[in-house]
Short mmCIF file of C-alpha atoms and ligand atoms in Angstrom, two decimals:
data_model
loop_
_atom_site.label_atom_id
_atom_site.label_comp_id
_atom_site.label_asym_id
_atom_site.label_seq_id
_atom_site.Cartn_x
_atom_site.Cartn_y
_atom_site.Cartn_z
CA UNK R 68 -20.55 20.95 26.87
CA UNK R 69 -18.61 19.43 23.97
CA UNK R 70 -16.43 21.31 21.19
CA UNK R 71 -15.39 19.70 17.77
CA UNK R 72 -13.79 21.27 14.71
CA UNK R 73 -14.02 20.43 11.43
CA UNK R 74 -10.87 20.21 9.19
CA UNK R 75 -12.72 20.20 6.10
CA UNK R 76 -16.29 20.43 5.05
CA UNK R 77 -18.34 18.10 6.66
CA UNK R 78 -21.96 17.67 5.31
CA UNK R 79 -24.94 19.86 7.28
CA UNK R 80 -27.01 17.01 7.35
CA UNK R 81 -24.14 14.94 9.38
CA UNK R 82 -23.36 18.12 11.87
CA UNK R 83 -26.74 19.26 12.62
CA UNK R 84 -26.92 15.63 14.74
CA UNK R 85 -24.99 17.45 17.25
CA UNK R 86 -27.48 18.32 19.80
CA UNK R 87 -26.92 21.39 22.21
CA UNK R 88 -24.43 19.75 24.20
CA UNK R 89 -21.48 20.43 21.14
CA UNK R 90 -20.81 23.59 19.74
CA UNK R 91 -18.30 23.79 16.53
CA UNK R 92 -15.12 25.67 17.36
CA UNK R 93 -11.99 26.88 14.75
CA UNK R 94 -9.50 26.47 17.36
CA UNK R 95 -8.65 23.27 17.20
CA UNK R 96 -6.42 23.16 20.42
CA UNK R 97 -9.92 23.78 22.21
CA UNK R 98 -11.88 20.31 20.33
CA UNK R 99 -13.06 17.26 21.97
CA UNK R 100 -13.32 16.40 18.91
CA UNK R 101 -11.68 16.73 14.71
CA UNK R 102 -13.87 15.43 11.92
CA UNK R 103 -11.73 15.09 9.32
CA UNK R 104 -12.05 13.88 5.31
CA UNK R 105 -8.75 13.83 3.27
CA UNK R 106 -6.97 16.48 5.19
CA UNK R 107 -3.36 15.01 6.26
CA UNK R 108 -3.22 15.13 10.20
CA UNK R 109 0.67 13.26 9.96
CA UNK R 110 2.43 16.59 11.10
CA UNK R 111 -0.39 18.06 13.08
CA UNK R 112 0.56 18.05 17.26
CA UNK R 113 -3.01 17.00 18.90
CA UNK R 114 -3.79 18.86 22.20
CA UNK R 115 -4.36 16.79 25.39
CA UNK R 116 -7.60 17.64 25.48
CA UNK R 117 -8.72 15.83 22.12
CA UNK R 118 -10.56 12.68 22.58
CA UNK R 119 -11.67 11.57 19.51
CA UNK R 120 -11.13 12.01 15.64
CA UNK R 121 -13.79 10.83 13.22
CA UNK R 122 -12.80 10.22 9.88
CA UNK R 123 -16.35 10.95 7.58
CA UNK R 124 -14.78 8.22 4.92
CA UNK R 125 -13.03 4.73 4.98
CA UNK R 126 -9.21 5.36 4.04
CA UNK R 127 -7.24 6.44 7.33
CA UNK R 128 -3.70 6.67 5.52
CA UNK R 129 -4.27 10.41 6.44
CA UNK R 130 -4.34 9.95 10.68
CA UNK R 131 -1.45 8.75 12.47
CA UNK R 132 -3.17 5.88 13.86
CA UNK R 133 -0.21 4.59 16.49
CA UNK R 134 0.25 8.21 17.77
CA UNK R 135 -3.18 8.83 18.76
CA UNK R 136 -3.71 5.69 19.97
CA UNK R 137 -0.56 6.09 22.11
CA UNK R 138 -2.26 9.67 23.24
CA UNK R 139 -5.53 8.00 24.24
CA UNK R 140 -7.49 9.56 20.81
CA UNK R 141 -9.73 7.01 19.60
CA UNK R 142 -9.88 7.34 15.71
CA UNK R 143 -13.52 6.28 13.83
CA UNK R 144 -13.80 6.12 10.51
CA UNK R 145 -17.20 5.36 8.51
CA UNK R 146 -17.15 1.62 7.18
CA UNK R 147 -19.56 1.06 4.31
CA UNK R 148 -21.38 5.02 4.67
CA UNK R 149 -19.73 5.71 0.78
CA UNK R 150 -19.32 2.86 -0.27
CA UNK R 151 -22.44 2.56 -2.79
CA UNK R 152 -20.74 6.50 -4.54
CA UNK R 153 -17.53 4.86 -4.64
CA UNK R 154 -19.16 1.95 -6.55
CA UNK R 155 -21.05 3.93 -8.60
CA UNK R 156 -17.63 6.15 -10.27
CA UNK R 157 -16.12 2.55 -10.85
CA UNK R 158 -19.20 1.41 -12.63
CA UNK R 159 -18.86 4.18 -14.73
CA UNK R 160 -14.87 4.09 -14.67
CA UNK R 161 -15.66 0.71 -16.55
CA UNK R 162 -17.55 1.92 -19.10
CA UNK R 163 -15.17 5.32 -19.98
CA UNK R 164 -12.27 3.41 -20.10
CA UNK R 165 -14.42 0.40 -22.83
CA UNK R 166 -16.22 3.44 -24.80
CA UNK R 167 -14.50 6.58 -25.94
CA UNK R 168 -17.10 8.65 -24.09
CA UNK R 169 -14.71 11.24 -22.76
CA UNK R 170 -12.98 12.08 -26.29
CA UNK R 171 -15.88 12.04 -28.25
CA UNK R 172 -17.60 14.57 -25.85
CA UNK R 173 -13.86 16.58 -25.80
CA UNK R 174 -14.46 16.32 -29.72
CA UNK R 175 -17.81 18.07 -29.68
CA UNK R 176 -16.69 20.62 -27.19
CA UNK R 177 -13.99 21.53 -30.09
CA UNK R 178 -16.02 21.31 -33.31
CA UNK R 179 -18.88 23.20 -31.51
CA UNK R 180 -18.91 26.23 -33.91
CA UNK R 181 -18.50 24.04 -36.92
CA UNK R 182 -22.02 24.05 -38.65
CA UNK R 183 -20.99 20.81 -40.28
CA UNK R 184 -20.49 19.22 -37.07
CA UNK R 185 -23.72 16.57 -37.46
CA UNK R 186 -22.51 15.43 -41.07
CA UNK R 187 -18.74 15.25 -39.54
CA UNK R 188 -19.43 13.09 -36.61
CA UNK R 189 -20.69 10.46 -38.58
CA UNK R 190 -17.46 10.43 -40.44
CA UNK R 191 -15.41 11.08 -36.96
CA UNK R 192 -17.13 8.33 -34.33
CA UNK R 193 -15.26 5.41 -35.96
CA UNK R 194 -11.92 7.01 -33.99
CA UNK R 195 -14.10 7.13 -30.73
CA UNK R 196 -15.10 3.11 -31.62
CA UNK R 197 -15.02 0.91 -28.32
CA UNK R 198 -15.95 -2.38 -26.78
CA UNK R 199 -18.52 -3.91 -24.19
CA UNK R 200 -17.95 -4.79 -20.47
CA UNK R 201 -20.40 -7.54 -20.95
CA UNK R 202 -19.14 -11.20 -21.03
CA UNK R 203 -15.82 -9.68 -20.39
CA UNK R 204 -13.66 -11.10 -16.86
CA UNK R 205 -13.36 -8.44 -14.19
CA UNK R 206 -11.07 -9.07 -11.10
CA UNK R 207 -11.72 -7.37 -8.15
CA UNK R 208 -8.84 -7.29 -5.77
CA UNK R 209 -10.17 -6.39 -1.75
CA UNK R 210 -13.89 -7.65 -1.09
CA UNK R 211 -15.20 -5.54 1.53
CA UNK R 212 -18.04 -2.36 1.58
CA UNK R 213 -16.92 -1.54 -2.35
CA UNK R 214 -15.52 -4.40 -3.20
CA UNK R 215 -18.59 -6.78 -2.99
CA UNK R 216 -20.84 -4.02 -3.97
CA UNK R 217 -18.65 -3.60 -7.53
CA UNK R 218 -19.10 -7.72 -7.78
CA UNK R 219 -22.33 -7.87 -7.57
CA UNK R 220 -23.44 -4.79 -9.80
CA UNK R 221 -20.64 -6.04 -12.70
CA UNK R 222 -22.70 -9.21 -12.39
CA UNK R 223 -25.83 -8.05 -13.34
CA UNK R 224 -24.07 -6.44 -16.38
CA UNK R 225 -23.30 -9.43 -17.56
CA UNK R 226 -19.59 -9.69 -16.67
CA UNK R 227 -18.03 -12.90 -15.27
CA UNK R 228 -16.27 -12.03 -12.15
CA UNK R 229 -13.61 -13.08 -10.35
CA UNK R 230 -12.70 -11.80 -6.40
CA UNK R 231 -9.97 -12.15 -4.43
CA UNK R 232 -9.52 -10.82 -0.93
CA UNK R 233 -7.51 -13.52 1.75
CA UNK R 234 -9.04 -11.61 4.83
CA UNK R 235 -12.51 -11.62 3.74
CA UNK R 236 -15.21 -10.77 6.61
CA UNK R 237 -17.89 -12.63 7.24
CA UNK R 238 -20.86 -10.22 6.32
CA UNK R 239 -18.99 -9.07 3.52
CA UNK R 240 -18.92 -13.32 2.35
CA UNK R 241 -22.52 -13.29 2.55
CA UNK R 242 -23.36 -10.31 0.79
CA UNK R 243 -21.07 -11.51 -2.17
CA UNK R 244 -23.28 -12.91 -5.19
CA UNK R 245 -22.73 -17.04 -5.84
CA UNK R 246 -21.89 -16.00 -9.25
CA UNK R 247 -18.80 -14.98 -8.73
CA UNK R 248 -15.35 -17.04 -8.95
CA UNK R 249 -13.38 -17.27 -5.56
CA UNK R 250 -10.10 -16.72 -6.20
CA UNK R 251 -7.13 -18.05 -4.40
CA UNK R 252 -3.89 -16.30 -5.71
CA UNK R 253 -3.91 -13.04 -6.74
CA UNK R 254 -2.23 -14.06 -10.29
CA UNK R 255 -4.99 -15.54 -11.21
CA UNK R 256 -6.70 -11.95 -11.17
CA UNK R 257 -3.61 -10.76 -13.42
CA UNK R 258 -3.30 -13.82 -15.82
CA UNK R 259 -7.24 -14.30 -16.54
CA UNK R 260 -8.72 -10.62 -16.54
CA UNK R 261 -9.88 -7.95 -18.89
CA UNK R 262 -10.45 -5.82 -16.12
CA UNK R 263 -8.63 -5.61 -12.80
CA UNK R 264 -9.79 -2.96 -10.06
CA UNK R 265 -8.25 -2.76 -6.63
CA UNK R 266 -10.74 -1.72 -3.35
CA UNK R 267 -8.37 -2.44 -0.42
CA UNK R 268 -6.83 -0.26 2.67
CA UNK R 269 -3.47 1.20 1.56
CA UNK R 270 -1.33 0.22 4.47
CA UNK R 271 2.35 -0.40 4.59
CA UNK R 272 1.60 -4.33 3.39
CA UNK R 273 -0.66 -3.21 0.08
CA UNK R 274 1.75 -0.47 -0.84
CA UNK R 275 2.68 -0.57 -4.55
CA UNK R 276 0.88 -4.10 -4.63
CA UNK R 277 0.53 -3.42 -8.61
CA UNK R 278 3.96 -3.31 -9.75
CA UNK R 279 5.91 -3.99 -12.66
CA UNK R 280 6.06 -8.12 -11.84
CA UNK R 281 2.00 -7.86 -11.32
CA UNK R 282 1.68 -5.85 -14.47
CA UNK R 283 4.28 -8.50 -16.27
CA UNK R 284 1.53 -11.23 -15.65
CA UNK R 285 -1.49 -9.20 -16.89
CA UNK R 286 -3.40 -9.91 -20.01
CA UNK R 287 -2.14 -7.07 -23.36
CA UNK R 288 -5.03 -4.73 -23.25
CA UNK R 289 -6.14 -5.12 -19.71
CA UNK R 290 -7.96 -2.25 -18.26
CA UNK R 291 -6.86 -1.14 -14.77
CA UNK R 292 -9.15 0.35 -12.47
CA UNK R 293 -7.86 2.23 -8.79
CA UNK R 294 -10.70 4.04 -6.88
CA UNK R 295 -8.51 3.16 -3.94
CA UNK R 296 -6.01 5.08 -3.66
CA UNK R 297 -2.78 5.73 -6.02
CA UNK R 298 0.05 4.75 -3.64
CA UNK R 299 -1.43 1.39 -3.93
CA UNK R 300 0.38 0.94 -7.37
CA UNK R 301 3.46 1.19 -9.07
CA UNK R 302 2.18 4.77 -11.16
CA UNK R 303 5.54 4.91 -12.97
CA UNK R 304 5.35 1.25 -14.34
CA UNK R 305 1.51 1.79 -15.09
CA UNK R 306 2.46 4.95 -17.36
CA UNK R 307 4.78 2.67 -18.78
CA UNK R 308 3.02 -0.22 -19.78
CA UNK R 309 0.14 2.47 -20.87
CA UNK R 310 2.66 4.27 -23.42
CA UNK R 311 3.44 0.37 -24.52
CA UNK R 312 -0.47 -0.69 -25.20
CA UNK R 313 0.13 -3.23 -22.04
CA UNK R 314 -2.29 -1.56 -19.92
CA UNK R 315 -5.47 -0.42 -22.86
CA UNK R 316 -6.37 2.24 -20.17
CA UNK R 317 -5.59 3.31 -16.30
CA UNK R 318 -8.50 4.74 -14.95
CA UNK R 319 -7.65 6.71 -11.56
CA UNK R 320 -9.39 8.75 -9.10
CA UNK R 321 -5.69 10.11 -7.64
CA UNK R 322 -4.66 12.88 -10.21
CA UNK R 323 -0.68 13.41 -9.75
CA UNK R 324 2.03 14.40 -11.58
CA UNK R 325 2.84 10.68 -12.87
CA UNK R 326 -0.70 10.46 -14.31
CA UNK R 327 -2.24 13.36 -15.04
CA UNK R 328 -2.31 14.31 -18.61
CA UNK R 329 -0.91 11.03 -19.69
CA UNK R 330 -2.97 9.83 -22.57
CA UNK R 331 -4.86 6.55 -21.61
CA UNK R 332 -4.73 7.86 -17.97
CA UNK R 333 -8.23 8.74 -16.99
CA UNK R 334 -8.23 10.36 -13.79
CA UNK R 335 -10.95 11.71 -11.75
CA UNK R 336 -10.44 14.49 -8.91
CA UNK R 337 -10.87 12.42 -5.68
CA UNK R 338 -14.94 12.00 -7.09
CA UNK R 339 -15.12 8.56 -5.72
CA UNK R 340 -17.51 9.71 -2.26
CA UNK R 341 -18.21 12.91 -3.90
CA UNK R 342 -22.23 12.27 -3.68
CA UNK R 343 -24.88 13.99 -1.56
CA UNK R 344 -25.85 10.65 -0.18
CA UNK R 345 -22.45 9.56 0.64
CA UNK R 346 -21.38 12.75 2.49
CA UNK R 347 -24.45 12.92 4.67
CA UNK R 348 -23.92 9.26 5.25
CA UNK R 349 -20.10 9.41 6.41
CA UNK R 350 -21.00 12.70 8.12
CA UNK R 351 -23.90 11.31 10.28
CA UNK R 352 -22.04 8.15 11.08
CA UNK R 353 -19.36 10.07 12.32
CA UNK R 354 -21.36 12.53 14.20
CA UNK R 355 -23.25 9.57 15.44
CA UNK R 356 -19.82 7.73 16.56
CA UNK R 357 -18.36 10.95 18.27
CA UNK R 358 -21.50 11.86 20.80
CA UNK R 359 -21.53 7.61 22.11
CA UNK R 360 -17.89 7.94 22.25
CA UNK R 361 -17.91 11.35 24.34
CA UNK R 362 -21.29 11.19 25.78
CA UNK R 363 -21.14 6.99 27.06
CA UNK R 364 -17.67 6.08 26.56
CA UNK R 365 -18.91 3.18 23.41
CA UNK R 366 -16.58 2.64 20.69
CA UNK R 367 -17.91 1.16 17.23
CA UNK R 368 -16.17 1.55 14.17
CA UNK R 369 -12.78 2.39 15.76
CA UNK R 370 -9.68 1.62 13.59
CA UNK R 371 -7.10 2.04 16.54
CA UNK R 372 -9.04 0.93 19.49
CA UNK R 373 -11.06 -2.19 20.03
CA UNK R 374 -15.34 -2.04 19.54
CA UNK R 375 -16.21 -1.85 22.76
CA UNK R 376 -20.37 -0.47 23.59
CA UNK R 377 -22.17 -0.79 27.33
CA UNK R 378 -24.91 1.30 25.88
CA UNK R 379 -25.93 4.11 28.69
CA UNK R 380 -24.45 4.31 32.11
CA UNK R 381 -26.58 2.31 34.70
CA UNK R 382 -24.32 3.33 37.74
CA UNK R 383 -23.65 6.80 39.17
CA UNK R 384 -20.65 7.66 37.23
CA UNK R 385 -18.95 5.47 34.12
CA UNK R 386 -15.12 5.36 34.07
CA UNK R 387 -13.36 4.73 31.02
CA UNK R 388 -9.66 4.43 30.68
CA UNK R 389 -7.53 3.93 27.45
CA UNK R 390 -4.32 1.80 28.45
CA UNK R 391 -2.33 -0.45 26.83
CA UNK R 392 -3.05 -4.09 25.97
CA UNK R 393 -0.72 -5.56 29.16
CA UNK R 394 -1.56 -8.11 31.88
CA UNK R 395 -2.70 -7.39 35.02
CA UNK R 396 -4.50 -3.83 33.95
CA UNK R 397 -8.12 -4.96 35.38
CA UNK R 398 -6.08 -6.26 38.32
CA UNK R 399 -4.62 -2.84 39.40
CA UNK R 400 -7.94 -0.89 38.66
CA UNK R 401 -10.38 -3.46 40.32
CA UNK R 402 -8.11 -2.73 43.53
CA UNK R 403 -7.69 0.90 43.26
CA UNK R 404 -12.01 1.26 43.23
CA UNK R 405 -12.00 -1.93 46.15
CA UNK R 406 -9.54 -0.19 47.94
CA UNK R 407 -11.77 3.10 47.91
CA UNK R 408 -14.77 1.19 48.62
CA UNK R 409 -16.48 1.65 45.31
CA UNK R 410 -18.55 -1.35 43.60
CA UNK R 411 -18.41 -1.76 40.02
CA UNK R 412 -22.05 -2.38 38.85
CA UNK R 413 -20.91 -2.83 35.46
CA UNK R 414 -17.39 -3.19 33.10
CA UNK R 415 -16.29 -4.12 29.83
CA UNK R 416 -12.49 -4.71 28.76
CA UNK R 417 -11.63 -4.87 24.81
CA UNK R 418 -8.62 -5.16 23.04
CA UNK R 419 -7.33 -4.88 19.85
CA UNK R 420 -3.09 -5.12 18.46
CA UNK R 421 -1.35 -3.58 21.37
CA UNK R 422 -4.02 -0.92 23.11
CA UNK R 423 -7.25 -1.53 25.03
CA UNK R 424 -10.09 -0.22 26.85
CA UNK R 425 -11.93 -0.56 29.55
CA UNK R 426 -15.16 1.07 31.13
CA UNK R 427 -16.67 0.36 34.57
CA UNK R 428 -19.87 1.95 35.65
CA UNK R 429 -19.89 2.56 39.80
CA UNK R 430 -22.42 2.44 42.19
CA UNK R 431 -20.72 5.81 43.68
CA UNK R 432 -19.33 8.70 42.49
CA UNK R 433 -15.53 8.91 41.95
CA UNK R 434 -13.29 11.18 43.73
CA UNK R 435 -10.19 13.03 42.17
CA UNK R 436 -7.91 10.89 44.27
CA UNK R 437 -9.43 7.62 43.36
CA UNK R 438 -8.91 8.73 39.36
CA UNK R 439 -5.33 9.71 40.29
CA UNK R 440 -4.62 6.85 41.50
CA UNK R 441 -5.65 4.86 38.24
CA UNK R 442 -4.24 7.26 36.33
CA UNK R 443 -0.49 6.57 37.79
CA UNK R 444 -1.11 2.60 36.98
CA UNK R 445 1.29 1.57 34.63
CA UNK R 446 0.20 1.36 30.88
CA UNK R 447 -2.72 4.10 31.11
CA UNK R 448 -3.03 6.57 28.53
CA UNK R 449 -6.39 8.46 29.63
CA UNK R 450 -9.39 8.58 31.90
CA UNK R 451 -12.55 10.34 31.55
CA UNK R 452 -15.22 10.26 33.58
CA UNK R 453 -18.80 10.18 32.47
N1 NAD E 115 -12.12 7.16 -4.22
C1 NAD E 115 -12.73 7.41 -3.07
O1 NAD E 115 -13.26 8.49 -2.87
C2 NAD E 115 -12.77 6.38 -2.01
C3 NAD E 115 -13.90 6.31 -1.17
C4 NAD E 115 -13.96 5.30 -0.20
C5 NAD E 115 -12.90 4.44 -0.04
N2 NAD E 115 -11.80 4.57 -0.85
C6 NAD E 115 -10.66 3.65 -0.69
O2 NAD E 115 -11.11 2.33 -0.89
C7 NAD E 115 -10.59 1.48 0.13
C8 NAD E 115 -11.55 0.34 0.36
O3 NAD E 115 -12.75 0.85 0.92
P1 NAD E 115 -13.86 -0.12 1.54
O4 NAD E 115 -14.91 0.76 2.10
O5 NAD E 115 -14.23 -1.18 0.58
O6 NAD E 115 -13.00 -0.76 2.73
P2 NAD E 115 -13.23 -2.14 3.47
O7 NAD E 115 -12.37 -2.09 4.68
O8 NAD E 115 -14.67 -2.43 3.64
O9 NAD E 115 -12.64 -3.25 2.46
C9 NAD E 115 -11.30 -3.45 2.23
C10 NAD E 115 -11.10 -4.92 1.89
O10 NAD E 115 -9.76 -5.12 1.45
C11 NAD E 115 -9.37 -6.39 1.92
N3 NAD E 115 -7.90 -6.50 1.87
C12 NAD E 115 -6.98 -5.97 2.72
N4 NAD E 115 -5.74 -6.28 2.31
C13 NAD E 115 -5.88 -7.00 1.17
C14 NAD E 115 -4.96 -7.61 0.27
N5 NAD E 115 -3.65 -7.53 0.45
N6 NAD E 115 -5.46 -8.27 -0.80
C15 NAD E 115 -6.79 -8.38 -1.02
N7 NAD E 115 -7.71 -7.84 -0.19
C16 NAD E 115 -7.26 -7.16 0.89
C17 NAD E 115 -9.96 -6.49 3.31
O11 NAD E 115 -10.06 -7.82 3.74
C18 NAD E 115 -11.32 -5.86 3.09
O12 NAD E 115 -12.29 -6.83 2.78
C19 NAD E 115 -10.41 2.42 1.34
O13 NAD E 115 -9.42 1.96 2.22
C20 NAD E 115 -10.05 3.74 0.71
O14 NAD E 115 -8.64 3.84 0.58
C21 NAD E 115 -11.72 5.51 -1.83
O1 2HG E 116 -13.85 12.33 1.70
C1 2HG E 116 -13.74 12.07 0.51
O2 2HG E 116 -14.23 12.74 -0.39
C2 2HG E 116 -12.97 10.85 0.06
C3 2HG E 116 -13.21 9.67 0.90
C4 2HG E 116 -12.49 8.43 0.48
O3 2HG E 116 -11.24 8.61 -0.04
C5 2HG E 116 -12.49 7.44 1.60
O4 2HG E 116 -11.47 6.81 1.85
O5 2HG E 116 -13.57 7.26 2.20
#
């Protein structure tokens, strides 16, 4: 039997995957495993029995990613599961911050007891006047699950688009639409764009990315878009360069004190993944990811361990161990099962940075010695047996 906990909601759909093996649990101390949205984990102490934490959502700037790993927690997050919400509230990001949608409405709302109010908006509209999105240059800054889905939608609007993203996957390439500009250096996004919107990790190397320099370079009127998330840009110069006309509007989905409030700041509660669809997706991913994990041992969609998937145990028993990525590891534990007579049927080893995994399915079962013994090998940071 399997516990997990849930440290915020976590769709039905996505839960009810658990089959009669898992039952959901408030103590936390007592979970195999945490699904987790936005909650901040940073300061939370994770018990030793914890396995794995599934993140129902892309961003992971809420786990502490080293110190599980270090722990032997395998963290999952949901690649691609939201992404089609996400680029949804930027589609229509783009056309609240070109139309004055949201203060003509807010003008409505306040003349709604005036019995004059049809012959008055005619006179009004002209101060809720706007412009088009199409023919108009949008820059898209991080060309993965939202990224390429925002480029290819903006195209069939009729913008021209430009996209830059240096670490660019492979499916992500293919998916992207031929109609849209490869860019090289980033200041080309700044120096040619009506629109700029960001769509990459925040992570200590993308932190503050758009600041006051980047914002020097931009076009006068540009419209900046951040669905990503606010720590990703300088909020102080943005407010700035709003109050100056530099930046026409900052649309946001990261209300804080800098922004909120601040006319020409449109900000959005954290709606980005805020969909039916997407929450049943991320939840049933995750769900989906936690049972291989705990049931088999697989890994996909890890963000602090390698992918590594043997499907369903063939041998007895499977053995997986969490260690770090040092030499000699599948030395030490081929010779601890030789030594005890055991034949591996079956093993994968997988690395990624500085941790890996391994799993070895057995023709016999292990005995508690035989796991001690790989347990006191240099470098490993849990076994479970399966
Ligand atoms: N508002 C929301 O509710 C919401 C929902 C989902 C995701 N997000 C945020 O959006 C981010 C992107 O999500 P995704 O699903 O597209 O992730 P993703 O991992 O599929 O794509 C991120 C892309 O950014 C690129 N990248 C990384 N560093 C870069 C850099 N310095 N310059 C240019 N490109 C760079 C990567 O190569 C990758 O292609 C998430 O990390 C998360 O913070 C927000
Ligand atoms: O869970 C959410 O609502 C937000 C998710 C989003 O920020 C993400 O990074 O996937």
């Amino acid at each position: 039997m399997y516990q997990y906990s849930c440290m915020n909601a976590i769709s039905e759909v996505g839960l009810q995957k658990f089959t009669d093996q898992y039952t959901k649990t408030e103590v936390k101390e007592d979970a195999d495993a945490l699904l987790v949205r936005s909650a901040a984990l940073h300061d939370m102490e994770f018990s030793d029995k914890l396995a794995a934490i599934a993140r129902a959502g892309a961003g992971v700037n809420n786990i502490p990613l080293e110190r599980c790993a270090e722990q032997g927690i395998v963290v999952f997050n949901t690649p691609g599961a939201n992404a089609n919400g996400v680029k949804e509230a930027v589609i229509a990001g783009l056309l609240l911050a070109s139309r004055d949608l949201a203060d003509g409405i807010n003008w409505v709302k306040a003349e709604s007891g005036n019995e004059d109010i049809a012959k008055l908006a005619e006179k009004e509209k002209k101060n809720f006047a706007g412009s088009e999105i199409k023919g108009k240059k949008l820059g898209i800054i991080g060309l993965g699950a939202i990224g390429i889905l925002v480029a290819n939608t903006a195209v069939h609007l009729g913008m021209e688009v430009y996209g830059y993203d240096p670490y660019i996957s492979v499916d992500s390439a293919w998916n992207l639409s031929r109609e849209i500009t490869h860019i090289t250096d980033v200041n080309d996004i700044y120096r040619e764009c009506d629109y700029i919107t960001i769509h990459v990790p925040l992570l200590e190397s993308t932190k503050k990315m758009i600041n006051e320099e980047a914002i020097a370079e931009m076009k006068d009127g540009v419209i900046l878009l951040n669905y990503a998330r606010d720590l990703l840009v300088d909020e102080e110069a943005v407010v700035k360069a709003v109050q100056s006309g530099k930046i026409r509007r900052y649309m946001s989905d990261f209300p804080n004190t800098t922004t909120a409030g601040v006319k020409n700041c449109i900000v959005t509660p954290h709606l980005g993944a805020s969909t039916s669809e997407s929450e049943d997706n991320c939840a049933v991913m995750a769900v989906k990811e936690v049972m291989d994990y705990l049931e088999n041992g697989n890994i996909n969609h890890s963000v602090n361990y390698p992918t590594c998937d043997m499907g369903k145990c063939k041998g007895v028993c499977r053995v997986a161990i969490n260690h770090k990525n040092i030499k000699n590891m599948i030395g030490q534990f081929a010779s601890v099962l030789g030594e005890a007579d055991m034949n591996i049927a079956n093993m994968a080893n997988q690395s990624k940075g500085e941790y890996a995994y391994s799993l070895f399915d057995l023709d016999t079962q292990i005995t508690d010695e035989v796991v001690e013994k790989l347990k006191n090998v240099q470098g490993v940071l849990r076994i479970r047996i399966l």
